[in-house]
Coordinates of C-alpha atoms in Angstrom, one line a residue:
M1 CA 57.4 182.9 -33.4
R2 CA 60.3 181.0 -31.9
L3 CA 59.3 177.7 -30.2
T4 CA 60.3 176.9 -26.7
L5 CA 63.1 174.4 -26.0
R6 CA 60.5 172.0 -24.6
A7 CA 58.4 172.2 -27.8
R8 CA 61.5 171.8 -30.0
L9 CA 62.6 168.7 -28.0
A10 CA 59.1 167.2 -28.3
L11 CA 59.0 167.9 -32.1
W12 CA 62.4 166.3 -32.6
A13 CA 61.3 163.3 -30.6
A14 CA 58.2 163.0 -32.8
L15 CA 60.3 163.4 -35.9
A16 CA 62.8 160.7 -34.8
T17 CA 60.0 158.4 -33.9
G18 CA 58.2 158.9 -37.2
L19 CA 61.5 158.3 -39.1
A20 CA 62.1 155.2 -37.1
V21 CA 58.6 153.9 -37.7
A22 CA 58.9 154.6 -41.4
L23 CA 62.2 152.8 -41.6
V24 CA 60.9 149.8 -39.7
A25 CA 57.7 149.7 -41.8
G26 CA 59.7 149.9 -45.0
G27 CA 61.9 147.1 -43.9
L28 CA 59.0 145.0 -42.8
F29 CA 57.2 145.7 -46.1
W30 CA 60.2 144.7 -48.2
A31 CA 60.7 141.5 -46.2
V32 CA 57.0 140.5 -46.1
N33 CA 56.5 141.3 -49.7
G34 CA 59.5 139.4 -50.8
F35 CA 58.5 136.4 -48.7
L36 CA 55.0 136.4 -50.2
R37 CA 56.3 136.9 -53.7
Q38 CA 58.7 134.1 -53.3
A39 CA 56.0 131.8 -51.9
Q40 CA 53.7 132.6 -54.9
E41 CA 56.5 132.0 -57.4
Q42 CA 57.3 128.7 -55.8
R43 CA 53.7 127.7 -56.1
L44 CA 53.6 128.9 -59.7
L45 CA 56.7 126.9 -60.6
S46 CA 55.1 123.7 -59.2
V47 CA 51.9 124.5 -61.0
V48 CA 53.7 125.1 -64.3
G49 CA 55.6 121.8 -64.0
A50 CA 52.3 119.9 -63.7
V51 CA 50.5 121.9 -66.3
Q52 CA 53.3 121.6 -68.8
G53 CA 53.4 117.9 -68.7
R54 CA 49.6 117.6 -69.2
V55 CA 49.7 120.0 -72.1
E56 CA 52.6 118.2 -73.8
S57 CA 50.7 114.9 -73.4
L58 CA 47.7 116.5 -74.9
L59 CA 49.6 117.8 -77.9
R60 CA 51.2 114.5 -78.5
S61 CA 47.8 112.7 -78.6
P62 CA 46.7 112.3 -82.3
A63 CA 43.3 113.6 -83.4
D64 CA 42.0 112.0 -86.6
G65 CA 45.6 111.0 -87.3
D66 CA 47.0 114.5 -87.2
D67 CA 48.9 116.4 -84.5
L68 CA 46.7 118.8 -82.8
L69 CA 49.0 121.8 -83.5
G70 CA 50.0 120.5 -86.9
S71 CA 46.8 121.3 -88.5
L72 CA 46.0 124.5 -90.3
L73 CA 43.8 125.5 -87.3
G74 CA 46.9 125.8 -85.0
V75 CA 46.2 125.9 -81.3
A76 CA 42.4 126.1 -82.0
T77 CA 42.4 122.3 -81.9
V78 CA 43.4 122.5 -78.2
S79 CA 40.0 123.3 -76.7
Q80 CA 39.2 125.6 -73.8
V81 CA 37.5 122.6 -72.1
D82 CA 40.8 120.7 -72.1
L83 CA 42.7 123.5 -70.5
E84 CA 39.9 124.1 -67.9
R85 CA 40.1 120.4 -67.0
I86 CA 43.9 120.5 -66.7
A87 CA 43.7 123.6 -64.5
D88 CA 41.1 122.1 -62.3
D89 CA 43.1 118.8 -62.0
V90 CA 46.3 120.6 -61.1
D91 CA 45.1 123.2 -58.6
R92 CA 41.6 124.5 -58.2
R93 CA 42.8 127.7 -56.4
G94 CA 42.8 130.3 -59.2
V95 CA 45.0 128.6 -61.8
E96 CA 44.6 129.8 -65.4
V97 CA 46.3 128.4 -68.5
R98 CA 46.8 129.7 -72.0
V99 CA 48.6 128.2 -75.0
V100 CA 50.0 130.6 -77.6
A101 CA 51.3 129.6 -81.1
P102 CA 52.0 131.4 -84.4
Q103 CA 49.0 131.6 -86.8
P104 CA 49.7 129.5 -90.0
G105 CA 50.3 131.6 -93.1
G106 CA 52.2 134.6 -91.6
R107 CA 55.9 135.4 -91.9
G108 CA 58.4 137.4 -90.0
A109 CA 57.2 140.3 -87.9
A110 CA 53.8 140.2 -89.6
R111 CA 53.3 136.8 -88.3
S112 CA 50.2 136.8 -86.0
L113 CA 49.6 134.7 -82.9
A114 CA 46.7 132.5 -82.0
S115 CA 45.8 131.4 -78.5
V116 CA 43.4 129.3 -76.5
G117 CA 43.0 129.5 -72.8
T118 CA 40.8 129.1 -69.8
Q119 CA 37.8 131.3 -69.5
S120 CA 39.2 133.4 -66.6
F121 CA 42.7 133.9 -68.0
P122 CA 43.5 137.6 -67.5
Q123 CA 42.8 139.5 -70.8
D124 CA 45.3 142.3 -70.2
V125 CA 48.3 139.8 -70.6
P126 CA 49.9 140.2 -74.0
L127 CA 50.4 137.2 -76.2
D128 CA 54.0 138.0 -77.1
L129 CA 55.5 137.6 -73.6
R130 CA 58.9 136.1 -73.7
A131 CA 59.7 132.9 -71.9
G132 CA 62.1 133.3 -69.0
P133 CA 63.0 132.3 -65.5
G134 CA 61.1 135.2 -63.9
A135 CA 57.4 135.7 -63.4
Y136 CA 55.3 138.6 -64.7
L137 CA 52.8 140.5 -62.7
S138 CA 49.6 141.4 -64.5
R139 CA 48.6 145.1 -64.9
D140 CA 45.8 144.8 -62.4
G141 CA 48.2 143.1 -59.9
E142 CA 45.9 140.2 -59.4
H143 CA 47.8 137.5 -61.3
L144 CA 51.4 136.2 -61.4
I145 CA 52.2 134.8 -64.9
L146 CA 55.1 132.4 -65.9
V147 CA 55.8 131.7 -69.6
R148 CA 57.4 128.4 -70.8
G149 CA 58.3 127.4 -74.3
L150 CA 57.3 123.8 -75.1
P151 CA 60.4 121.8 -76.2
G152 CA 60.4 120.9 -79.9
R153 CA 57.4 123.1 -80.7
N154 CA 57.0 126.8 -81.5
V155 CA 54.4 127.0 -78.8
Q156 CA 54.3 128.9 -75.5
L157 CA 52.6 127.9 -72.4
Q158 CA 51.4 130.7 -70.1
V159 CA 50.2 129.9 -66.6
A160 CA 48.7 132.5 -64.3
V161 CA 48.0 132.0 -60.6
D162 CA 46.0 134.3 -58.3
A163 CA 48.3 136.9 -56.7
R164 CA 45.8 138.9 -54.9
A165 CA 47.4 137.9 -51.6
L166 CA 50.3 140.2 -52.6
T167 CA 48.1 143.2 -53.4
D168 CA 45.9 142.6 -50.4
A169 CA 48.9 142.4 -48.2
R170 CA 50.3 145.7 -49.6
R171 CA 46.9 147.4 -49.3
A172 CA 46.5 146.2 -45.7
F173 CA 50.1 147.3 -44.9
G174 CA 49.5 150.7 -46.4
Q175 CA 46.2 151.1 -44.5
A176 CA 47.8 150.1 -41.2
L177 CA 50.7 152.5 -41.8
T178 CA 48.3 155.3 -42.7
V179 CA 46.6 154.8 -39.3
L180 CA 49.6 153.9 -37.1
L181 CA 52.1 156.5 -38.3
P182 CA 50.0 159.5 -37.2
L183 CA 49.2 157.7 -33.9
A184 CA 52.9 157.0 -33.4
L185 CA 53.7 160.6 -34.1
L186 CA 51.0 161.9 -31.8
F187 CA 52.1 159.5 -29.0
S188 CA 55.8 160.3 -29.4
L189 CA 54.9 164.0 -29.4
L190 CA 53.0 163.6 -26.2
V191 CA 55.7 161.5 -24.6
G192 CA 58.4 163.9 -25.8
W193 CA 56.5 166.8 -24.3
V194 CA 56.3 165.1 -20.9
V195 CA 59.9 163.8 -20.9
A196 CA 61.2 167.2 -22.1
G197 CA 59.3 168.9 -19.2
R198 CA 60.9 166.5 -16.7
L199 CA 64.3 167.0 -18.2
L200 CA 64.0 170.8 -18.2
R201 CA 62.7 171.0 -14.7
P202 CA 66.2 171.5 -13.3
V203 CA 66.8 174.2 -15.9
R204 CA 63.7 176.0 -14.7
T205 CA 65.0 175.6 -11.1
L206 CA 68.4 177.0 -12.1
E207 CA 66.7 179.9 -14.0
N208 CA 64.7 180.8 -10.9
A209 CA 67.8 180.6 -8.7
A210 CA 69.8 182.8 -11.2
R211 CA 67.0 185.3 -11.3
A212 CA 66.9 185.4 -7.5
V213 CA 70.6 186.0 -7.4
G214 CA 70.3 188.8 -9.9
E215 CA 67.4 190.5 -8.1
G216 CA 68.9 190.0 -4.6
G217 CA 72.5 190.9 -5.6
D218 CA 73.9 188.0 -3.5
L219 CA 76.4 186.6 -6.1
R220 CA 77.8 184.1 -3.7
R221 CA 74.5 182.4 -3.1
P222 CA 74.9 178.6 -3.9
L223 CA 72.9 177.5 -7.0
P224 CA 70.8 174.3 -6.7
G225 CA 72.2 171.2 -8.4
A226 CA 75.8 172.6 -8.8
G227 CA 78.3 169.8 -9.0
R228 CA 80.4 167.5 -11.2
G229 CA 77.5 165.2 -12.2
D230 CA 75.6 165.6 -15.5
E231 CA 75.7 168.4 -17.9
L232 CA 73.1 170.5 -16.0
A233 CA 75.1 170.1 -12.8
R234 CA 78.3 171.2 -14.5
L235 CA 76.4 174.2 -16.0
A236 CA 75.1 175.2 -12.6
L237 CA 78.6 174.9 -11.2
T238 CA 80.1 177.0 -14.0
M239 CA 77.4 179.7 -13.4
Q240 CA 78.1 179.6 -9.7
E241 CA 81.8 180.0 -10.2
A242 CA 81.2 182.8 -12.7
F243 CA 78.9 184.6 -10.2
T244 CA 81.6 184.2 -7.5
R245 CA 84.3 185.7 -9.8
L246 CA 81.9 188.6 -10.5
A247 CA 81.4 189.0 -6.8
D248 CA 85.1 189.1 -6.2
A249 CA 85.5 191.6 -9.0
R250 CA 82.7 193.8 -7.6
D251 CA 84.3 193.7 -4.2
R252 CA 87.7 194.7 -5.6
E253 CA 86.1 197.4 -7.7
Q254 CA 84.2 198.8 -4.7
G255 CA 87.3 198.7 -2.6
F256 CA 89.3 200.3 -5.3
L257 CA 86.7 203.1 -5.7
R258 CA 86.6 203.7 -2.0
A259 CA 90.4 203.9 -1.7
A260 CA 90.6 206.1 -4.8
A261 CA 88.0 208.5 -3.4
H262 CA 89.9 208.6 -0.1
D263 CA 93.2 209.3 -1.8
L264 CA 91.8 211.8 -4.1
R265 CA 90.0 213.6 -1.3
S266 CA 93.2 214.3 0.7
P267 CA 95.2 216.1 -2.0
L268 CA 92.1 217.9 -3.2
A269 CA 91.5 219.1 0.4
A270 CA 95.1 220.1 0.8
L271 CA 95.1 221.9 -2.5
T272 CA 91.8 223.8 -1.7
A273 CA 93.2 224.8 1.8
R274 CA 96.4 226.0 0.2
V275 CA 94.6 228.1 -2.4
E276 CA 92.3 229.6 0.2
G277 CA 95.2 230.4 2.5
T278 CA 97.1 232.0 -0.3
L279 CA 94.1 234.2 -1.2
A280 CA 93.2 235.0 2.4
R281 CA 95.7 238.0 2.6
D282 CA 98.1 239.8 0.4
R283 CA 101.6 238.4 0.1
D284 CA 104.8 239.3 -1.5
A285 CA 105.9 237.9 -4.9
G286 CA 108.3 235.4 -3.3
R287 CA 105.6 233.9 -1.0
Y288 CA 103.2 233.7 -4.0
R289 CA 105.9 231.8 -6.0
A290 CA 106.4 229.4 -3.1
D291 CA 102.7 228.8 -2.7
L292 CA 102.3 228.2 -6.4
R293 CA 105.2 225.7 -6.4
E294 CA 103.4 223.8 -3.6
I295 CA 100.2 224.0 -5.5
G296 CA 102.0 222.7 -8.6
T297 CA 103.3 219.8 -6.5
D298 CA 99.8 218.9 -5.3
I299 CA 98.5 219.1 -8.9
T300 CA 101.4 216.8 -10.1
R301 CA 100.5 214.3 -7.4
L302 CA 96.8 214.4 -8.6
S303 CA 97.9 214.0 -12.2
T304 CA 100.1 211.0 -11.3
L305 CA 97.3 209.4 -9.3
A306 CA 94.8 210.0 -12.2
N307 CA 97.3 208.6 -14.7
H308 CA 97.8 205.5 -12.6
L309 CA 94.1 205.0 -12.2
L310 CA 93.6 205.3 -16.0
L311 CA 96.4 202.7 -16.6
L312 CA 94.9 200.3 -14.1
A313 CA 91.5 200.6 -15.8
R314 CA 92.9 200.1 -19.2
D315 CA 91.1 197.6 -21.4
P316 CA 93.2 194.5 -22.0
G317 CA 92.1 194.5 -25.6
A318 CA 93.7 197.9 -26.2
V319 CA 97.2 196.7 -25.1
Q320 CA 99.6 197.0 -28.0
R321 CA 101.9 194.2 -29.1
A322 CA 105.0 195.7 -30.6
P323 CA 108.8 194.9 -30.0
V324 CA 109.8 196.8 -26.9
P325 CA 113.5 197.3 -25.9
L326 CA 113.5 196.8 -22.2
L327 CA 117.1 198.0 -21.7
D328 CA 116.1 201.4 -23.1
L329 CA 113.1 201.6 -20.8
A330 CA 115.2 200.7 -17.8
A331 CA 117.9 203.3 -18.7
D332 CA 115.2 206.0 -19.0
A333 CA 113.8 205.0 -15.6
V334 CA 117.3 205.2 -14.0
D335 CA 117.9 208.6 -15.5
R336 CA 114.6 210.0 -14.3
A337 CA 115.2 208.6 -10.8
R338 CA 118.6 210.3 -10.7
E339 CA 116.9 213.6 -11.8
L340 CA 114.2 213.1 -9.1
D341 CA 116.8 212.6 -6.4
P342 CA 120.4 213.6 -7.3
L343 CA 121.7 211.9 -4.2
A344 CA 120.1 208.5 -5.1
D345 CA 122.5 205.7 -5.8
V346 CA 120.8 204.1 -8.8
D347 CA 122.7 201.8 -11.2
L348 CA 121.8 199.9 -14.4
A349 CA 123.1 196.5 -15.3
G350 CA 122.4 194.7 -18.6
S351 CA 124.4 192.3 -20.9
G352 CA 122.8 193.5 -24.1
P353 CA 119.6 194.5 -25.9
V354 CA 116.5 192.5 -24.7
T355 CA 113.3 192.9 -26.6
V356 CA 109.8 191.6 -25.8
P357 CA 106.4 192.1 -27.5
G358 CA 104.2 194.5 -25.5
D359 CA 103.0 197.9 -24.9
R360 CA 105.8 200.4 -24.5
V361 CA 103.9 202.9 -22.4
L362 CA 102.7 200.3 -19.9
L363 CA 106.0 198.5 -19.6
G364 CA 107.9 201.9 -19.2
Q365 CA 105.5 202.9 -16.5
A366 CA 105.9 199.6 -14.7
I367 CA 109.7 199.8 -14.7
W368 CA 109.6 203.4 -13.6
N369 CA 107.2 202.5 -10.7
L370 CA 109.5 199.7 -9.5
T371 CA 112.5 202.0 -9.7
T372 CA 110.9 205.0 -7.9
N373 CA 109.5 202.6 -5.3
A374 CA 113.0 201.5 -4.4
V375 CA 114.4 205.0 -4.4
R376 CA 111.5 206.3 -2.3
H377 CA 111.4 203.6 0.4
A378 CA 115.2 203.0 0.6
P379 CA 116.5 206.6 0.3
Q380 CA 120.1 205.8 1.4
A381 CA 120.4 202.4 -0.2
T382 CA 121.9 201.3 -3.4
V383 CA 119.4 200.5 -6.1
T384 CA 120.3 198.2 -9.0
V385 CA 118.1 197.8 -12.1
T386 CA 119.0 194.6 -14.1
V387 CA 117.7 193.6 -17.5
R388 CA 118.4 190.1 -18.7
A389 CA 117.1 187.5 -21.1
V390 CA 115.8 184.3 -19.5
P391 CA 114.5 181.1 -21.1
G392 CA 111.1 181.9 -22.6
G393 CA 111.3 185.7 -22.2
A394 CA 113.0 188.4 -20.2
A395 CA 113.2 189.7 -16.6
V396 CA 113.7 193.1 -15.2
T397 CA 114.9 193.1 -11.5
V398 CA 115.0 196.1 -9.2
R399 CA 117.0 195.4 -6.1
D400 CA 117.9 197.6 -3.1
D401 CA 119.9 196.9 0.0
G402 CA 117.5 198.9 2.2
P403 CA 115.8 197.8 5.5
G404 CA 113.3 195.5 3.7
V405 CA 109.9 194.6 5.0
D406 CA 108.4 191.8 7.1
A407 CA 106.4 188.8 5.7
A408 CA 103.0 190.3 6.6
T409 CA 103.7 193.5 4.8
L410 CA 105.3 191.7 1.8
A411 CA 102.1 189.6 1.4
R412 CA 100.0 192.7 0.9
L413 CA 102.3 194.7 -1.2
G414 CA 100.9 195.0 -4.7
E415 CA 97.4 195.6 -3.5
A416 CA 95.9 198.8 -4.9
F417 CA 96.2 201.7 -2.4
Y418 CA 97.9 199.6 0.2
R419 CA 100.7 201.4 2.0
P420 CA 102.5 200.3 5.1
D421 CA 102.7 202.8 8.0
A422 CA 106.2 203.7 7.3
S423 CA 105.2 204.6 3.7
R424 CA 102.4 206.7 5.0
A425 CA 104.7 208.5 7.3
A426 CA 107.0 209.2 4.3
D427 CA 103.9 210.4 2.4
A428 CA 103.2 212.9 5.0
S429 CA 106.6 214.4 4.4
G430 CA 105.8 214.8 0.7
V431 CA 108.0 211.9 -0.5
G432 CA 105.5 209.0 -0.6
G433 CA 103.1 207.8 -3.2
H434 CA 99.5 206.5 -3.3
G435 CA 100.0 202.8 -3.0
L436 CA 99.5 202.2 -6.7
G437 CA 103.0 201.7 -8.0
L438 CA 103.4 198.0 -7.3
A439 CA 99.7 197.4 -8.1
L440 CA 100.2 199.0 -11.5
A441 CA 103.4 197.0 -12.1
R442 CA 101.6 193.8 -11.3
H443 CA 98.7 194.7 -13.5
V444 CA 101.0 195.4 -16.4
A445 CA 102.7 192.1 -15.9
T446 CA 99.3 190.3 -16.0
L447 CA 98.2 192.1 -19.1
H448 CA 101.4 190.9 -20.9
G449 CA 101.1 187.3 -19.6
G450 CA 103.9 187.7 -17.1
T451 CA 104.3 188.0 -13.3
L452 CA 105.7 190.3 -10.7
D453 CA 107.6 188.6 -7.9
L454 CA 108.5 190.4 -4.7
D455 CA 111.1 189.2 -2.2
S456 CA 112.2 190.8 1.0
A457 CA 112.9 190.3 4.7
P458 CA 113.8 192.7 7.5
G459 CA 117.5 193.8 7.1
R460 CA 117.9 192.0 3.7
G461 CA 116.7 194.7 1.3
F462 CA 113.9 194.4 -1.2
T463 CA 113.8 192.8 -4.7
A464 CA 111.1 193.1 -7.3
T465 CA 111.3 191.0 -10.5
L466 CA 109.1 191.6 -13.5
H467 CA 108.9 188.5 -15.7
L468 CA 107.7 188.9 -19.3
P469 CA 107.2 186.3 -22.0
G470 CA 109.3 186.6 -25.1

């Protein structure tokens, strides 16, 4: 089961707290243990200094004219009572002393050791400890031992002090950590849960608002908290802008569908009426041929409209990216325009081959639409199609010296299904289009990362320039 975001935030907070507590506890343990160990070693060094002097004095004292360690009995001549007294005189707080010397008569590795010490000296401390600057910790962890070699003698002095403060501190620290760590984790989990709930409250508000937008269909409804503040405010603003773009796209789609249905209804109704009129009574072969030609014209218009609609609805991801010779496409458009209207004055201008990456079908349709648009709406004007290379790409310009259009009309040209009144009048005579030519050309330019610029004024002709990146 996937945990909620609130639960995950609370768990991460608890994990971070537990890790922080463990790190802090480890640091404190290392520091406190080091401090206690250093204090114990300092105490041990002072004790060893005092004990060593007393033991050396005792060893230098003659007994029956012989050195105490020079006899065959070795260290046995240093009594336990002497060491008990020395330990009590130096420090009564858990100081134990032991003297270790080789047993007379042994040699090499087989040489045995003899010792004498206080009664409570830890028994688990081996006799063969090496003298050194550092201290040893007994196996039970209750004593700290320091070994010193007595100068001029093959004798070792071992002094042990009570180190239970170290083990007690460690034990107490471990017990405290065992209790505090679960409490800290539980507390951090609780705090994380509460804080995560407060932090996620705007998210829940945004979720409810987005659900209301989806259920109500009002994509332009403002979302709470949208702004440029924190991350949640920017998220709400991004969602609001996305909803607005979706609303615009929906409005465009609905308008497009309404206009498409309207423009499809007219030629379909005309085609139906023509067929019904033709079948209403018998006619001669010539009249049937004329009616069939008119029906064919209506079918061609429907086919052109459907083709334009399909091109407008084309998926941008399906656009091909291959080298396209624009001059060849422009020449083809000029030839087709001359075939469409033998009286049209259409010329082609180009300084050389110009190639851009793109979709040959879409670019050819766009240039053809611009050319036929000029021929259709300026029937007695001169139309010039120019292909040229420009910095960063290429440009195809279709210019006519016709009557032009006013600024209000120019601003709306390129909208799907928009046709000025003059164009609709021409359409009634069978020459006009469906108001998709410029819209398709602009759509093709956008798909290729280019632009379509329109320029006109009454009495100054009309210019359409298709800019394409190279």
